[in-house]
Amino acid sequence: MVDRSEPLLKMPDVALEQARMMLDRARWAAARMQKLDRTAVLRICEAVAKAGHARAQDFAEMAVRETGMGVVAHKVQKNQACSQGILDLYRNEDFISPRIQADRKIVELPRPAGVIFALVPVTNPVATVYFKAMLALMTRNAIILSPHPQAKGVCAEAARVMAEAAKAAGAPDGSIQVIDAPTIPLIEALMGDERIDLIVATGGPAVVKAAYRSGNPAIGVGPGNAPVVVDDSADLKAAAKRIVASKSFDNSILCTNESTVLAFASIADRLLEAMKAEGAHLCTSDQVAKLRALLFTDTGFNTAMIGKDAEVIARAAGFSAPGAKILVTPVDMVQPEEKLVREKLAPVLAFARVPGIDQAISAARSMMRKAGQGHSAVIHSRNEGHILAFAAGVPALRVAVNVGASLGASGFETHLGPSMTIGTGFAGGSSLGENLTPQHLLHFTRIAYNKDSGEAFGNFAGLDPLNLPKRVAAPMSLAVNNSEADLRAELRKIILEELKSVLAA
Amino acid sequence: MFDYGHFQFESKQDLFDKAIKFWNPDKTKFWQSVGVDLVIDRREGYFLYDMSGRRLIDLHLNGGTYNFGHRHPELVETLKGALDYFDMGNHWFPSVARSALSEALIRVSPGMAYAVFGAGGAEAVDIALKSARYATKRRKIVSIIKGYHGHGGLSVATGDERFSKIFLSDQPADFIQVPFNDIGAMEQALSGNDIAALIMETIPATYGFPMPNPGYLQACRDLCTRYGAMYIADEVQTGLMRTGEMWGWQAYGIQPDIMVTAKGLTGGIYPISAALLNEKAGGWLHEDGAAHISTSGGAELGCVVAHKVIEMLQRPQVRANVLTVAEFMRDGMAEMIARHGDVFTGVRQKGVILGLEFGNSGENAVAVSRALYENGVWAIFSSLDKRVLQWKPGALLTADLCQEILDRFDAAMPRARELVHAAKKGN
């Protein structure tokens, strides 16, 4: 047999065709989900959260093994927070029943988006699968998860566990589906499909741009690059502890992680000492140069170093930092041309000294000019004037205060709403300016009464569109086999015609 | 002016005139007499477009031919790909496409050993009957009254006499017919130990899909075994996942000796049919493989398309869709009966095969068919039981379209009521 690279017959792309069938299956699921009441939805969400929570450890291990990124213990924490944690947080919020606003004479009926196509990044694969699936189910949406190719194994498995739990708890077939073998052409082709109602794109700028280009409604997010101001009013020990813990959390692969500390010069040395006590390795200028060369290639951040341990990165750079949780690289200039102040999804933290709050703000603005617009910023301070000036001056849509950036800006340790999808707003190329929460996956039909006080608002209390009294059509008089009624009708017609002719005459 | 490049028609009426003059006067006039002036022009997915441009949702599907919809893009692409390499082929020789399709069919058909191809269902039925005769060395065939197996020389003799007597092709001595769902009659017919085969549509389509009673098919199978007859499952309308399983006989848990498939096997873009034979029934393939010859039977282009259909049918999404559509129709029709029970009286269903009953006698389904036609849905009455409407949703119907179908059905019922009423009065 002759060896050929191309088959003799040109046949359809089965992976694409099968994925299209998944869209139809999801449309069915979405249609059927919308008929579920709150009790049924909660039952499903509980089962799914439980199933996800039970496998949090396994999937954390699998994710680290498959992607080579992050820290198992921290991933366990995220997986738990994105399954049971999400359920507990939103359990008492009602995304299903009508909302009556008597004072505005408005009733809002929640209308789920329908079919959500969710892109899952390589950095937080399982947590994102969990998070998006939970949000979708809570709001009665069907979801198709499209994992990053480098995390497809663990994502597919995690999605299957959730899908099976959902189905066993009464969710319609196809409520949660996953693309087993994602490729860029496949995903691009699917994203433009009209059977998708909403794309939720968490990932790199290329994939987010593709989502917005698709022509379908999309929520995409931009990259982070969080400045961290520590002023002279901050509790330095606490700040140091939070910064090191956050920067080392899952080796910095949450996009909200700290990029660059902007420390008031007056406290900078004391802050550095406190950070060292928490496990930070302060790099020499030679080490800083080595790290700069290692981490930034001509095409951007060295992806091989994403989410790696600090010790591993140090070794790769050519020095050793035994026991270090993070590597701190002092920089003189906070401008985009200093590569180390760019986004680093790795436990490497740039450190700069600023004379005061105004310079801190301009430095933060400078570093975010290249990347991080609309994303996150942090300030450790007890000075409300500083906090307000900073928040008003930096192009971030969330400014976390006295908390680590990783879990603070992402809403787990603040009240922003825990999220694996951080809206970066218009400046950050996104339609969403908040942390993605269930409410973003819904719209509402609004029943709106006449404002005129003469027109009374109806009493909708206790009424549920899913459970209205049966509307039975009034029986028609044209029943078959009813010759007597026919005869009467015929007679009536004749009499009427007679009458008409008499009257006309 | 309708310009098709190679031929033109001045108007739809021009087409009707020519159809009457050159093609089939009775058929052409019949549809006009029942208010269905359909000439299918463009077609796509589950939509048909009349020459007038009017869109109809197809729930007739030509007996499941368009199970995947009209011109399914994946099948069209497959056929186009095949055309760049193959033509019909030469039936004398082994061929890659026929071998590949045979293997694919046998793999999804437990108990079967060989695939023999024809160009249409009737030819495959003739092959099945001949194979049974060869294997049993008996001549007689039993079938069901109002059963339907096509119009070949043998197959027509198994069916309703409307189709055989006119051509003097009824063969009552060798072709015995018994009532459906009557085990006693079946045993009586088989007990002479002289029957070659019982041929049975798993659910008789043209009879309006009456459902086999629980245990009936198994009893028939057992009687065949006891009296040395072969059981032939005609799966032309019940196969290819329409019952939720690949073959209808699997849904009923019985094992035929021979089965026949056609129509949807190539999604309506290339004709092909197959008789699948167990080892015994395939005996003649060892003795004289050229005993049945068909130039276009098993044409390689059709084989490639059918192979694709079999692959698609095995996708989990397809099975899930069939089950979902079946459930939707079950619930939707129950609601329609609740609303329109005065005319719409019952449903028979297995998977996406449904018969909708309109009354206990008469020809109400003809009127209902017309009312639906006027409301943008094409579904045909059962020609051998005209109070039953054949309701055949496609395997790949979407949620949105199913809802539209139900909404249109609901909207059509007042008109159906009116037409039924008028017909009653006319009688």
GROMACS .gro file of C-alpha atoms in nm, chain B residues 237-400:
model
  164
  742GLN     CA    1  -3.936   0.258   0.864
  743THR     CA    2  -3.843   0.145   1.214
  744GLY     CA    3  -3.467   0.113   1.177
  745LEU     CA    4  -3.190   0.367   1.197
  746MET     CA    5  -3.258   0.485   1.551
  747ARG     CA    6  -3.620   0.584   1.495
  748THR     CA    7  -3.727   0.376   1.790
  749GLY     CA    8  -3.436   0.499   2.002
  750GLU     CA    9  -3.235   0.187   1.911
  751MET     CA   10  -3.045   0.118   1.593
  752TRP     CA   11  -3.309  -0.132   1.483
  753GLY     CA   12  -3.669  -0.159   1.595
  754TRP     CA   13  -3.630  -0.530   1.668
  755GLN     CA   14  -3.367  -0.439   1.927
  756ALA     CA   15  -3.617  -0.209   2.095
  757TYR     CA   16  -3.853  -0.507   2.124
  758GLY     CA   17  -3.581  -0.749   2.226
  759ILE     CA   18  -3.628  -1.000   1.947
  760GLN     CA   19  -3.376  -1.161   1.713
  761PRO     CA   20  -3.467  -1.188   1.344
  762ASP     CA   21  -3.300  -1.422   1.096
  763ILE     CA   22  -3.306  -1.162   0.824
  764MET     CA   23  -3.363  -0.790   0.827
  765VAL     CA   24  -3.420  -0.526   0.564
  766THR     CA   25  -3.316  -0.162   0.569
  767ALA     CA   26  -3.350   0.116   0.312
  768LYS     CA   27  -3.486   0.473   0.290
  769GLY     CA   28  -3.299   0.663   0.564
  770LEU     CA   29  -2.989   0.451   0.515
  771THR     CA   30  -2.855   0.719   0.281
  772GLY     CA   31  -3.050   1.016   0.408
  773GLY     CA   32  -3.236   1.059   0.081
  774ILE     CA   33  -2.939   1.165  -0.130
  775TYR     CA   34  -2.853   0.835  -0.297
  776PRO     CA   35  -3.069   0.525  -0.325
  777ILE     CA   36  -2.956   0.209  -0.154
  778SER     CA   37  -3.107  -0.076   0.042
  779ALA     CA   38  -2.977  -0.383   0.216
  780ALA     CA   39  -3.094  -0.722   0.328
  781LEU     CA   40  -2.890  -0.845   0.622
  782LEU     CA   41  -2.879  -1.222   0.647
  783ASN     CA   42  -2.776  -1.454   0.924
  784GLU     CA   43  -2.534  -1.732   0.843
  785LYS     CA   44  -2.806  -1.975   0.742
  786ALA     CA   45  -3.001  -1.728   0.530
  787GLY     CA   46  -2.676  -1.629   0.360
  788GLY     CA   47  -2.613  -1.984   0.248
  789TRP     CA   48  -2.666  -1.904  -0.121
  790LEU     CA   49  -2.375  -1.661  -0.109
  791HIS     CA   50  -2.151  -1.966  -0.082
  792GLU     CA   51  -2.322  -2.167  -0.352
  793ASP     CA   52  -2.387  -1.905  -0.622
  794GLY     CA   53  -2.310  -1.550  -0.528
  795ALA     CA   54  -2.433  -1.424  -0.863
  796ALA     CA   55  -2.778  -1.571  -0.808
  797HIS     CA   56  -2.902  -1.220  -0.734
  798ILE     CA   57  -2.760  -0.942  -0.947
  799SER     CA   58  -2.822  -0.569  -0.927
  800THR     CA   59  -2.628  -0.316  -1.129
  801SER     CA   60  -2.724  -0.026  -0.909
  802GLY     CA   61  -2.776  -0.228  -0.594
  803GLY     CA   62  -2.496  -0.138  -0.357
  804ALA     CA   63  -2.366   0.138  -0.580
  805GLU     CA   64  -2.043   0.254  -0.424
  806LEU     CA   65  -2.154   0.615  -0.394
  807GLY     CA   66  -2.448   0.502  -0.187
  808CYS     CA   67  -2.223   0.278   0.018
  809VAL     CA   68  -2.003   0.570   0.120
  810VAL     CA   69  -2.305   0.777   0.222
  811ALA     CA   70  -2.464   0.487   0.411
  812HIS     CA   71  -2.138   0.427   0.591
  813LYS     CA   72  -2.147   0.788   0.706
  814VAL     CA   73  -2.510   0.749   0.817
  815ILE     CA   74  -2.423   0.444   1.026
  816GLU     CA   75  -2.133   0.636   1.184
  817MET     CA   76  -2.355   0.933   1.264
  818LEU     CA   77  -2.626   0.714   1.413
  819GLN     CA   78  -2.378   0.580   1.664
  820ARG     CA   79  -2.294   0.923   1.804
  821PRO     CA   80  -2.430   0.962   2.155
  822GLN     CA   81  -2.576   1.298   2.057
  823VAL     CA   82  -2.805   1.138   1.798
  824ARG     CA   83  -2.950   0.885   2.033
  825ALA     CA   84  -2.995   1.153   2.300
  826ASN     CA   85  -3.174   1.374   2.048
  827VAL     CA   86  -3.410   1.097   1.942
  828LEU     CA   87  -3.503   1.024   2.301
  829THR     CA   88  -3.555   1.393   2.373
  830VAL     CA   89  -3.770   1.451   2.066
  831ALA     CA   90  -3.972   1.141   2.154
  832GLU     CA   91  -4.030   1.271   2.503
  833PHE     CA   92  -4.124   1.616   2.377
  834MET     CA   93  -4.376   1.470   2.133
  835ARG     CA   94  -4.519   1.239   2.397
  836ASP     CA   95  -4.581   1.529   2.635
  837GLY     CA   96  -4.680   1.772   2.362
  838MET     CA   97  -4.934   1.537   2.207
  839ALA     CA   98  -5.082   1.459   2.548
  840GLU     CA   99  -5.138   1.830   2.588
  841MET     CA  100  -5.287   1.855   2.239
  842ILE     CA  101  -5.530   1.574   2.318
  843ALA     CA  102  -5.627   1.758   2.634
  844ARG     CA  103  -5.704   2.065   2.423
  845HIS     CA  104  -5.851   1.902   2.115
  846GLY     CA  105  -5.984   1.571   2.238
  847ASP     CA  106  -6.304   1.609   2.041
  848VAL     CA  107  -6.117   1.539   1.716
  849PHE     CA  108  -5.774   1.420   1.827
  850THR     CA  109  -5.843   1.099   2.010
  851GLY     CA  110  -5.526   0.901   2.060
  852VAL     CA  111  -5.154   0.850   2.004
  853ARG     CA  112  -4.945   0.546   1.924
  854GLN     CA  113  -4.578   0.597   1.979
  855LYS     CA  114  -4.245   0.424   1.984
  856GLY     CA  115  -3.951   0.663   1.979
  857VAL     CA  116  -4.004   0.915   1.701
  858ILE     CA  117  -4.256   0.694   1.525
  859LEU     CA  118  -4.605   0.817   1.600
  860GLY     CA  119  -4.952   0.753   1.472
  861LEU     CA  120  -5.206   1.018   1.568
  862GLU     CA  121  -5.562   0.890   1.583
  863PHE     CA  122  -5.852   1.106   1.476
  864GLY     CA  123  -6.167   0.923   1.569
  865ASN     CA  124  -6.256   0.557   1.550
  866SER     CA  125  -6.365   0.538   1.191
  867GLY     CA  126  -6.368   0.732   0.871
  868GLU     CA  127  -6.094   0.924   0.695
  869ASN     CA  128  -6.046   1.217   0.931
  870ALA     CA  129  -5.668   1.212   0.898
  871VAL     CA  130  -5.700   1.322   0.535
  872ALA     CA  131  -5.869   1.640   0.656
  873VAL     CA  132  -5.619   1.683   0.938
  874SER     CA  133  -5.334   1.641   0.692
  875ARG     CA  134  -5.484   1.921   0.485
  876ALA     CA  135  -5.536   2.148   0.788
  877LEU     CA  136  -5.174   2.099   0.887
  878TYR     CA  137  -5.066   2.162   0.530
  879GLU     CA  138  -5.250   2.492   0.536
  880ASN     CA  139  -5.066   2.569   0.860
  881GLY     CA  140  -4.721   2.495   0.726
  882VAL     CA  141  -4.672   2.134   0.834
  883TRP     CA  142  -4.657   1.839   0.601
  884ALA     CA  143  -4.764   1.507   0.757
  885ILE     CA  144  -4.936   1.233   0.564
  886PHE     CA  145  -5.227   1.011   0.661
  887SER     CA  146  -5.182   0.634   0.661
  888SER     CA  147  -5.295   0.514   0.323
  889LEU     CA  148  -5.426   0.187   0.469
  890ASP     CA  149  -5.600   0.346   0.769
  891LYS     CA  150  -5.705   0.699   0.689
  892ARG     CA  151  -5.818   0.794   1.037
  893VAL     CA  152  -5.453   0.781   1.146
  894LEU     CA  153  -5.199   1.050   1.069
  895GLN     CA  154  -4.840   0.936   1.038
  896TRP     CA  155  -4.636   1.167   1.256
  897LYS     CA  156  -4.267   1.117   1.193
  898PRO     CA  157  -4.040   1.372   1.358
  899GLY     CA  158  -3.681   1.363   1.237
  900ALA     CA  159  -3.405   1.221   1.451
  901LEU     CA  160  -3.220   1.552   1.458
  902LEU     CA  161  -3.510   1.788   1.517
  903THR     CA  162  -3.413   2.083   1.735
  904ALA     CA  163  -3.584   2.217   2.043
  905ASP     CA  164  -3.695   2.533   1.866
   0.00000   0.00000   0.00000
